Amino acid sequence: MLLDRIQGPEDVKRLSGEELLQLVEELRSEIIRVTARTGGHLASSLGAVELIVALHRVFHSPKDRVLFDVGHQAYAHKLLTGRRDRFETLRQEGGIAGFTKVSESPHDAITVGHASTSLANALGMALARDVRGEDHKIVVVIGDGALTGGMALAALNKIGELGKDMLIILNDNEMSISPNVGALNRYFRSLQVQRWLQDAEERGKRVLEKISPRLYELADRAKEAAKLLVHQENPFYAWRIRYVGPVDGHDLKGLIYLLDHLKDLKGPTLLHIVTKKGHGYKLAEEDPVKWHGVGPFDPKAPPKSGKGYTWSLAFGDALIELAEKDERIFAITPAMREGSGLTEYAERFPDRYVDVGIAEDVAVTTGAGLALAGMRPVVAIYSTFLQRAVDQVIHDVAIENLNVIFAIDRAGLVGADGPTHHGVFDLAILRAVPNLKILAPKDAAELRAMLKAALEVGGPVAIRYPRAKVAPVAPGTWPEIAWGTWEVLKEGSEVMILAFGKTLEYALSAAGEDPRVGVVNARFIKPLDEAMLERLVREGKKILTVEDHQLAGGFGSAVLEALEKMGLGAEVKRLGLPDRFTEQGKIESLHEKAGIGPEGIRRALAEWGLALAPTGRTA
Ligand code: HTL
Ligand code: MG
């Protein structure tokens, strides 16, 4: 295999034109082969193979800086920059990351996983380069989805003003995870149509028939086209960013030619390339949404449809039933329709649904606007991405105690996506915000009870649930929940474990049948059930808190603060995630490592002299 000879980008520069094409094929096979075993962002990475080969052919990483936005499309980059040997470990515990990561390779210019950060990073690097009088190139690869983020647009605004030398490659596949949204996106579609029509005029109607994937088959034709394609009228014109495109992003020769010509231009240039998500793998091309991020699969057969019932689906189903009865319900997603379980809702209630793009800040403040206008918005958002909208929660929603419900998905450790995606800061952040209530259901029925209660109680309410399966409940199930109360699942004579969500299972499993150890479903994180806490402490029970969240500022901290406020002395132990970033791995294994799984809970109990047999019975 050619790939065996590629130790680094310099080796890409030695290949012949024929070999380059072969390299592209080999990269695709390798990405499919490994992703089938590890799972990962297959469709995005397949779509960027030609671009990445062209980049390493023309630029000199790591001297030249190549920044990948989100970093989920960069598998070919990993394979070409000395990580072939370790590629098998992609997304595995102890293995290489699914995104670019500075500590992993000098060729990874940024550590990333969240969208829209590349351009501001590039601006910083350009400022540093220029103040030091250095001369390396800066190249940004950003998807059409990532370009919907405010941070990307704001950085472009500044890059244009300062006229920084930089090549920005817009990798446009018309897709975010689901079909992309936004006015810019619409504009790009019209540009493509214009381009095709132009071609048709120039070369006769027959060209239209083969709206050709090989727009630049011949180098001299590319030259012509490159001139032609520098549009005067484009959205970047006002920002003083040179715009070139759109061109075929799977035409390797054409790309190399263009990059070679654009690389020395002064000022910022945006090259718009058009690619197909999943390119070269039929199943992924046909269903890029499903193949955006996949678990392990059989390369010859599509992954088993559906991965069982999840918290996301339980939320989506509940919201549909609520929306049927209450016309004020309005669902908002920042580009995560499928992941948040809103696919069916979006079909059923298209006029009470909005995908704002990869713009969590906009999602939250749009919720504020809807609430001010009398609606009952539900912002469906992953814990990790809510980090992007902290000020919007505080400033736009909480100050006026607006009726916005936050359905916080993927709370806790999320597994193979690793530290950029773990949802382990939401409690620490949200607990500090006045007016905001924070709840965590133990099952799908309780999630429904909480949604209903949140609508009744009003004001901002956050409901957090993990990336996990959950048992479905029958439609029409709408149990009541007494606001602010915890629930004793099992009495214990010596220790009460306070847990919620995912760690509740672990607590129950650790406690087993031992009569000394009880378990409480601490489903209200704010407000806490202070009455129950007081009762437990007055009965002389020791308190063990367990949370799938950072220890700092989390639920255990809230319990300690409440005890201090109530002037109650109690023996308390807290289990949670330590003060460091948790790496990628299998969720349950990461939980055990962090000491919040059943074993960790047993160990903590043992420290109190309560040795339990592995089955949970008294030893
Ligand atoms: N919100 C933020 C701030 N960051 C991320 N990463 C997401 C949500 C979730 N997300 C991805 S990849 C992706 C989203 C929305 C779509 C990106 O679309 P783009 O790239 O057009 O930029 P493409 O996949 O090649 O089409 C991940 O979490 C990996
Ligand atoms: Mg895209």
XYZ file of C-alpha atoms and ligand atoms in Angstrom:
649
model
C 0.000 0.000 0.000
C 1.101 3.521 -0.741
C -0.159 4.554 2.649
C 2.572 2.405 4.207
C 5.152 4.753 2.728
C 3.582 7.938 4.075
C 5.373 8.898 7.271
C 4.340 12.526 7.039
C 3.121 15.238 4.668
C 6.506 15.506 2.944
C 5.937 12.016 1.540
C 2.685 13.171 -0.056
C 4.708 15.709 -2.029
C 6.825 12.945 -3.593
C 3.939 11.041 -5.166
C 3.033 11.163 -8.833
C -0.384 12.292 -10.017
C -1.475 8.681 -10.441
C -0.222 7.747 -7.009
C -2.089 10.645 -5.443
C -5.321 9.270 -6.833
C -4.456 5.853 -5.466
C -3.672 7.434 -2.090
C -7.149 8.944 -2.011
C -8.657 5.488 -2.540
C -6.488 3.931 0.123
C -7.354 6.621 2.632
C -11.048 6.033 2.031
C -10.741 2.276 2.518
C -8.699 2.719 5.663
C -11.156 5.227 7.115
C -14.075 2.900 6.404
C -12.249 -0.172 7.704
C -11.256 1.420 11.003
C -14.421 3.404 11.586
C -16.410 0.194 11.106
C -14.616 -1.135 14.169
C -14.415 2.013 16.287
C -17.395 4.068 15.184
C -16.855 7.733 14.379
C -17.595 10.661 12.109
C -17.454 8.679 8.920
C -19.438 10.725 6.404
C -17.698 14.019 7.204
C -14.249 12.440 7.048
C -14.956 10.688 3.738
C -16.063 13.990 2.227
C -12.784 15.717 3.057
C -10.250 13.180 1.733
C -9.325 14.919 -1.545
C -9.148 18.268 0.205
C -6.799 16.938 2.877
C -4.515 15.247 0.340
C -4.419 18.475 -1.671
C -3.638 20.513 1.447
C -0.712 18.291 2.392
C 0.502 18.338 -1.186
C 0.605 22.126 -1.340
C 1.186 23.377 2.207
C 3.932 22.546 4.683
C 2.404 21.445 7.952
C 3.364 21.879 10.737
C 5.163 25.088 9.740
C 2.067 26.129 7.860
C -0.897 25.883 10.194
C -3.927 23.905 9.010
C -6.958 24.351 11.260
C -9.935 22.026 10.991
C -13.185 23.403 12.378
C -14.928 20.881 14.668
C -12.042 18.571 13.776
C -14.320 15.610 13.094
C -13.536 15.509 9.354
C -9.787 15.112 9.775
C -9.271 11.335 9.772
C -7.318 11.508 6.493
C -5.180 14.230 8.055
C -4.394 11.913 10.962
C -3.453 9.136 8.550
C -1.109 11.413 6.602
C 0.598 12.966 9.603
C 2.248 10.022 11.304
C -0.714 8.431 13.041
C -1.294 5.520 10.714
C 0.024 3.038 13.286
C -2.310 4.281 15.948
C -5.305 4.864 13.728
C -6.819 1.569 14.908
C -7.131 3.126 18.368
C -9.313 5.965 17.092
C -11.772 7.072 19.787
C -10.795 4.166 22.057
C -9.724 4.524 25.647
C -6.044 5.503 25.580
C -6.128 5.866 21.793
C -6.048 8.788 19.400
C -8.856 11.299 19.508
C -11.718 11.570 17.029
C -10.935 15.273 16.614
C -7.715 17.199 16.117
C -5.834 17.650 19.347
C -2.738 19.749 19.933
C -1.246 17.371 22.492
C -1.553 14.501 20.018
C 0.444 15.837 17.090
C 2.346 18.949 15.997
C 0.198 18.794 12.862
C -2.987 19.403 14.850
C -3.171 23.166 15.055
C -6.095 23.334 17.476
C -7.791 21.144 20.053
C -11.405 21.093 19.076
C -14.753 19.272 18.968
C -17.149 22.190 19.229
C -17.938 24.074 16.057
C -17.014 27.517 14.792
C -13.775 28.086 16.721
C -11.329 27.797 13.826
C -11.504 31.331 12.494
C -10.931 33.095 15.807
C -8.033 30.730 16.498
C -6.670 31.511 13.037
C -7.025 35.223 13.700
C -4.968 34.831 16.863
C -2.315 32.855 15.028
C -2.216 35.438 12.228
C -1.809 38.284 14.724
C 1.073 36.408 16.368
C 2.687 35.568 13.031
C 2.545 39.129 11.802
C 3.767 40.799 14.961
C 6.769 38.465 14.910
C 7.372 38.937 11.199
C 7.011 35.220 10.413
C 5.921 34.049 6.986
C 4.069 30.771 7.328
C 0.629 30.202 5.888
C -2.578 29.775 7.819
C -5.299 27.600 6.332
C -8.726 27.069 7.821
C -11.093 24.277 6.809
C -14.609 25.080 7.919
C -17.857 23.311 7.062
C -21.023 25.022 5.918
C -22.595 23.945 9.199
C -19.831 25.396 11.350
C -20.109 28.648 9.416
C -23.610 29.133 10.842
C -22.071 29.791 14.254
C -21.886 33.384 15.421
C -18.328 32.986 16.557
C -17.191 32.048 13.061
C -19.035 34.980 11.510
C -17.747 37.450 14.087
C -14.182 36.264 13.522
C -14.590 36.630 9.749
C -15.719 40.170 10.322
C -12.474 40.971 12.119
C -10.263 38.988 9.738
C -11.737 40.959 6.846
C -11.192 44.282 8.558
C -7.568 43.528 9.378
C -6.952 41.951 5.977
C -4.954 39.119 7.475
C -3.241 36.707 5.072
C -5.158 33.496 5.375
C -6.836 30.886 3.215
C -10.266 29.865 4.400
C -11.685 26.785 2.757
C -15.417 26.491 3.043
C -16.200 22.787 2.778
C -19.803 22.975 1.660
C -21.720 19.703 1.570
C -25.124 21.295 2.174
C -25.228 19.424 5.448
C -24.701 20.159 9.065
C -25.687 16.918 10.829
C -29.093 17.344 9.242
C -29.592 19.546 6.166
C -27.937 22.863 6.813
C -29.935 25.999 7.542
C -29.521 29.753 7.273
C -29.564 32.531 4.732
C -25.902 32.057 3.829
C -26.669 28.415 3.156
C -29.446 29.469 0.795
C -27.118 31.878 -0.908
C -24.552 29.115 -1.464
C -27.215 26.975 -3.090
C -28.092 29.786 -5.474
C -24.404 30.333 -6.260
C -24.095 26.743 -7.323
C -27.092 27.027 -9.556
C -25.704 30.232 -11.063
C -22.398 28.544 -11.651
C -24.005 25.642 -13.435
C -26.075 27.944 -15.590
C -23.002 29.965 -16.464
C -21.209 26.813 -17.524
C -24.157 25.850 -19.597
C -24.145 29.132 -21.421
C -20.440 29.030 -22.045
C -20.127 25.524 -23.260
C -23.480 24.809 -24.665
C -26.504 23.082 -23.283
C -24.925 19.633 -23.288
C -22.695 20.642 -20.381
C -25.724 20.945 -18.199
C -26.347 17.228 -18.624
C -23.109 16.328 -16.997
C -23.093 18.951 -14.248
C -19.725 17.638 -13.909
C -18.042 16.381 -10.796
C -14.830 17.087 -12.617
C -15.074 20.778 -13.163
C -11.354 21.150 -13.452
C -10.222 18.104 -15.288
C -7.491 20.001 -17.039
C -5.137 22.317 -15.343
C -5.373 25.102 -17.902
C -9.112 24.961 -17.701
C -8.815 25.442 -13.959
C -6.723 28.514 -14.565
C -9.421 30.008 -16.687
C -12.040 29.085 -14.189
C -10.107 30.445 -11.233
C -10.176 33.845 -12.893
C -13.803 33.531 -13.700
C -14.775 32.418 -10.282
C -13.539 35.423 -8.363
C -16.995 36.843 -7.936
C -17.524 40.458 -7.149
C -20.980 39.851 -5.796
C -20.818 37.562 -2.829
C -21.556 37.847 0.873
C -17.862 38.102 1.713
C -17.276 41.075 -0.536
C -18.450 43.535 2.096
C -16.093 41.924 4.566
C -13.188 42.436 2.170
C -12.592 38.732 1.910
C -11.723 37.501 -1.566
C -14.176 34.821 -2.627
C -13.353 32.013 -5.051
C -15.761 29.313 -6.046
C -17.741 27.236 -5.918
C -15.511 24.429 -7.190
C -15.653 20.640 -7.061
C -14.050 19.502 -3.801
C -13.526 15.952 -5.036
C -11.446 16.935 -8.037
C -7.997 16.386 -6.608
C -6.042 17.783 -9.528
C -8.190 20.873 -9.698
C -7.902 21.431 -5.968
C -4.131 21.141 -5.993
C -3.951 23.553 -8.878
C -6.188 26.064 -7.187
C -4.494 25.838 -3.790
C -1.160 26.347 -5.476
C -2.438 29.543 -7.024
C -4.210 30.845 -3.975
C -1.575 30.076 -1.377
C 0.546 33.170 -1.901
C -2.242 35.699 -2.202
C -2.168 38.580 0.225
C -5.142 39.214 2.443
C -7.883 36.771 3.335
C -9.247 34.462 0.652
C -12.230 32.166 0.964
C -12.269 29.179 -1.351
C -15.715 27.634 -1.586
C -15.541 23.932 -2.395
C -18.526 21.694 -2.887
C -18.287 18.157 -1.552
C -20.551 15.230 -0.906
C -20.868 13.987 2.623
C -19.931 10.306 2.689
C -18.244 10.535 -0.745
C -17.076 7.164 -2.022
C -19.178 5.039 0.332
C -22.579 4.494 -1.152
C -24.501 3.892 2.048
C -23.155 7.078 3.611
C -23.802 9.125 0.472
C -27.387 7.957 0.460
C -28.055 8.646 4.120
C -25.494 11.184 5.344
C -27.552 12.010 8.434
C -27.396 8.472 9.730
C -23.726 8.147 8.769
C -22.634 11.480 10.240
C -21.575 9.772 13.416
C -21.898 6.011 13.667
C -21.156 3.261 16.110
C -19.239 0.196 14.969
C -20.868 -1.378 11.905
C -20.532 -4.103 9.314
C -19.060 -2.287 6.283
C -21.183 -4.323 3.914
C -24.466 -3.727 5.705
C -26.068 -0.634 7.147
C -25.965 -0.373 10.924
C -28.962 -1.927 12.587
C -31.689 0.641 12.346
C -32.308 2.325 15.645
C -30.161 1.789 18.684
C -32.999 1.084 21.031
C -35.011 3.636 22.930
C -33.039 6.557 24.313
C -33.561 9.481 26.645
C -33.559 11.715 23.570
C -36.471 9.809 22.047
C -38.299 9.740 25.374
C -38.007 13.529 25.445
C -39.145 13.939 21.834
C -42.157 11.684 22.321
C -43.187 13.497 25.481
C -42.851 16.866 23.772
C -45.100 15.768 20.922
C -47.842 14.881 23.386
C -47.408 18.187 25.214
C -47.498 20.148 21.970
C -50.704 18.408 20.932
C -52.402 19.809 24.008
C -50.619 23.125 24.430
C -50.262 25.399 21.414
C -47.698 27.542 23.184
C -45.071 24.797 23.100
C -42.241 25.668 20.708
C -39.139 23.517 20.234
C -35.735 24.989 19.458
C -32.633 23.099 18.379
C -29.153 24.364 17.580
C -28.562 21.957 14.674
C -29.229 18.772 16.647
C -32.635 17.628 15.432
C -31.820 13.912 15.304
C -29.547 13.812 18.323
C -32.098 15.561 20.494
C -34.950 13.259 19.490
C -36.846 15.985 17.646
C -37.116 14.423 14.192
C -40.718 13.370 14.563
C -41.691 16.516 16.457
C -40.258 18.635 13.615
C -42.427 16.790 11.116
C -45.528 17.034 13.236
C -45.188 20.679 14.260
C -43.076 22.397 11.605
C -44.438 25.819 12.545
C -43.586 25.377 16.211
C -40.064 24.205 15.590
C -36.884 26.011 14.654
C -33.346 24.869 13.901
C -31.215 27.988 14.363
C -28.011 26.376 13.107
C -24.937 25.636 15.188
C -25.679 28.629 17.375
C -26.511 27.694 20.943
C -26.423 31.333 22.000
C -29.074 32.127 19.420
C -31.104 29.076 20.469
C -31.289 30.217 24.083
C -32.039 33.855 23.359
C -34.596 32.902 20.723
C -36.179 30.986 23.576
C -36.156 34.184 25.613
C -37.877 36.040 22.784
C -40.512 33.355 22.400
C -41.142 33.406 26.144
C -41.451 37.201 26.161
C -44.003 36.793 23.388
C -46.054 34.401 25.506
C -44.926 31.046 24.128
C -43.517 28.143 26.130
C -40.201 27.440 24.405
C -38.280 24.241 25.024
C -34.605 24.512 24.145
C -33.260 21.042 23.438
C -29.545 21.219 23.962
C -26.630 18.965 24.827
C -24.969 19.731 28.124
C -21.603 20.330 26.457
C -23.037 22.774 23.915
C -24.996 24.700 26.534
C -21.570 25.874 27.671
C -21.678 28.125 24.619
C -24.743 29.943 25.913
C -24.117 30.601 29.576
C -24.578 34.346 29.375
C -27.743 33.899 27.350
C -29.157 31.681 30.098
C -28.242 34.202 32.775
C -28.778 37.509 31.047
C -31.575 36.832 28.591
C -33.612 34.178 30.384
C -33.007 34.036 34.116
C -32.986 37.697 35.123
C -36.617 38.085 34.115
C -37.465 34.548 35.246
C -38.714 33.719 31.752
C -40.626 30.544 30.959
C -37.916 28.651 29.126
C -37.399 24.933 29.566
C -33.948 23.544 28.888
C -33.957 19.886 27.927
C -30.326 19.073 28.614
C -29.302 15.913 26.801
C -25.946 14.043 26.972
C -25.437 15.163 30.575
C -22.528 13.334 32.150
C -19.720 11.497 30.412
C -20.553 10.754 26.787
C -17.893 8.213 25.844
C -15.828 8.141 22.664
C -16.153 11.833 21.785
C -14.057 12.590 24.844
C -13.289 15.752 26.801
C -14.685 18.215 24.271
C -18.084 16.550 24.474
C -18.490 15.304 28.046
C -21.420 17.101 29.680
C -19.960 17.563 33.119
C -20.131 21.266 33.891
C -23.826 22.065 33.571
C -24.675 21.751 37.257
C -21.753 23.872 38.396
C -22.684 26.558 35.901
C -26.453 26.489 36.293
C -26.595 26.057 40.047
C -25.211 29.559 40.474
C -27.999 31.145 38.456
C -30.915 32.568 40.474
C -34.445 31.625 39.352
C -33.208 28.568 37.490
C -34.427 25.174 38.646
C -32.480 21.972 37.882
C -34.037 18.531 37.729
C -32.835 15.048 36.763
C -35.313 12.224 36.104
C -34.715 8.577 36.948
C -36.789 7.201 34.042
C -38.963 8.239 31.112
C -42.099 8.535 33.223
C -40.364 10.893 35.612
C -39.056 12.924 32.672
C -42.680 13.429 31.617
C -43.710 14.374 35.130
C -40.902 16.910 35.228
C -41.761 18.459 31.863
C -45.355 18.858 32.950
C -44.363 20.273 36.330
C -41.910 22.652 34.671
C -44.718 24.090 32.547
C -46.896 24.526 35.625
C -44.246 26.021 37.887
C -42.924 28.354 35.191
C -39.695 30.305 35.015
C -36.521 28.722 33.676
C -36.257 24.990 34.351
C -33.398 22.741 33.274
C -33.979 18.997 33.020
C -30.808 16.975 32.544
C -30.504 13.392 31.340
C -27.657 11.211 30.120
C -26.567 9.667 26.837
C -28.155 6.317 27.541
C -30.992 3.998 26.795
C -34.173 4.194 28.791
C -37.293 2.055 28.859
C -40.176 3.568 26.880
C -43.476 4.423 28.548
C -46.964 4.191 27.132
C -48.314 7.311 25.391
C -50.553 9.237 27.725
C -48.401 8.502 30.775
C -48.311 11.756 32.716
C -47.540 11.077 36.363
C -47.484 13.838 38.976
C -44.369 14.832 40.838
C -44.336 16.767 44.093
C -42.203 19.800 43.352
C -38.876 19.906 45.127
C -39.058 16.416 46.606
C -36.607 13.597 46.574
C -37.734 10.005 46.634
C -36.484 7.277 48.944
C -36.010 4.195 46.793
C -34.604 2.118 49.600
C -34.278 2.852 53.312
C -30.920 2.291 54.977
C -30.073 2.259 58.651
C -26.568 3.752 58.432
C -25.870 5.377 55.068
C -28.088 7.033 52.531
C -26.701 7.341 49.002
C -28.004 10.427 47.237
C -27.827 9.909 43.500
C -29.721 10.932 40.366
C -29.953 9.966 36.730
C -27.310 7.487 35.661
C -25.619 7.113 39.053
C -28.881 6.033 40.628
C -28.537 2.632 38.930
C -25.015 2.334 40.251
C -26.132 3.243 43.765
C -28.916 0.670 43.725
C -26.588 -1.974 42.408
C -23.927 -1.167 45.037
C -26.403 -1.067 47.907
C -28.009 -4.332 46.870
C -29.960 -5.897 49.708
C -27.823 -4.516 52.518
C -30.203 -3.038 55.101
C -27.588 -0.567 56.293
C -27.372 1.233 52.947
C -30.262 3.179 51.501
C -30.705 4.999 48.190
C -32.433 8.301 47.490
C -33.454 9.541 44.060
C -32.184 13.109 44.486
C -34.094 14.270 41.444
C -34.273 17.949 42.429
C -30.792 19.405 42.309
C -32.115 22.896 42.688
C -34.064 23.378 44.869
C -32.734 20.507 46.971
C -35.169 18.596 49.156
C -33.861 20.232 52.307
C -36.591 18.716 54.456
C -35.534 15.218 53.533
C -31.864 16.050 53.879
C -32.533 17.375 57.360
C -34.527 14.281 58.338
C -31.783 11.935 57.152
C -29.121 13.828 59.044
C -31.207 14.086 62.228
C -31.717 10.320 62.045
C -27.936 10.038 62.178
C -27.482 8.739 58.661
C -24.210 9.209 56.852
C -24.620 10.853 53.428
C -22.883 9.630 50.281
C -23.477 11.736 47.175
C -22.732 10.300 43.717
C -22.843 12.334 40.541
C -21.879 12.012 36.878
C -20.484 15.550 36.896
C -17.428 17.426 38.114
C -17.158 17.355 41.910
C -16.357 21.053 41.918
C -19.616 22.941 42.112
C -21.789 19.908 41.530
C -24.575 18.197 43.444
C -22.395 17.104 46.362
C -21.285 20.695 46.772
C -24.932 21.735 46.856
C -25.596 19.234 49.650
C -22.643 20.531 51.665
C -23.804 24.102 51.168
C -27.321 23.196 52.305
C -26.015 21.457 55.434
C -23.887 24.457 56.262
C -26.828 26.775 55.702
C -29.058 24.657 57.947
C -26.353 24.407 60.578
C -26.382 20.603 60.419
C -23.264 18.580 61.003
C -23.225 15.312 59.095
C -20.753 12.780 57.863
C -20.658 13.359 54.122
C -18.657 11.752 51.339
C -18.907 12.991 47.766
C -18.210 10.939 44.652
C -17.935 12.665 41.300
C -15.440 13.541 38.612
C -12.066 14.838 39.787
C -10.611 18.215 38.905
C -9.177 17.202 35.554
C -10.557 16.563 32.076
C -11.823 13.041 31.526
C -10.504 11.438 28.355
C -12.432 9.328 25.850
C -13.520 5.757 26.499
C -16.540 3.601 27.177
C -18.920 5.414 29.476
C -19.232 2.715 32.108
C -15.526 2.084 32.168
C -14.843 5.810 32.586
C -17.368 5.899 35.405
C -15.636 3.055 37.206
C -12.253 4.717 36.719
C -13.610 7.915 38.214
C -14.941 5.928 41.149
C -18.613 6.695 40.563
C -19.592 3.230 39.309
C -20.856 0.426 41.581
C -17.299 -0.571 42.549
C -16.350 2.971 43.471
C -19.475 3.319 45.569
C -18.676 0.048 47.349
C -15.159 1.265 48.030
C -16.493 4.486 49.530
C -18.872 2.532 51.727
C -16.034 0.246 52.785
C -14.110 3.283 53.990
C -16.982 3.761 56.405
C -16.571 0.185 57.535
C -19.518 -1.051 55.507
C -18.033 -3.894 53.537
C -20.530 -5.204 51.021
C -20.262 -8.402 49.047
C -20.049 -7.883 45.269
C -23.666 -8.973 45.045
C -24.564 -6.205 47.432
C -25.240 -8.549 50.356
C -23.530 -7.970 53.677
C -20.072 -9.487 53.652
N -22.661 22.550 18.560
C -21.356 22.915 18.636
C -20.980 24.238 19.215
N -20.398 22.110 18.227
C -20.715 20.904 17.703
N -19.697 20.128 17.337
C -22.044 20.490 17.582
C -22.986 21.355 18.030
C -22.445 19.119 17.062
N -21.921 18.861 15.721
C -20.846 18.030 15.440
S -20.526 17.988 13.786
C -21.840 19.034 13.441
C -22.501 19.404 14.601
C -23.694 20.269 14.628
C -22.176 19.413 12.022
C -21.075 20.193 11.412
O -21.435 20.533 10.098
P -20.311 21.022 9.093
O -19.403 19.725 8.853
O -20.966 21.440 7.852
O -19.453 22.014 9.765
P -19.803 18.369 8.072
O -20.148 17.353 9.114
O -18.574 17.972 7.347
O -20.919 18.660 7.144
C -20.055 17.263 16.356
O -20.245 17.270 17.554
C -18.958 16.407 15.853
Mg -21.381 20.455 6.141
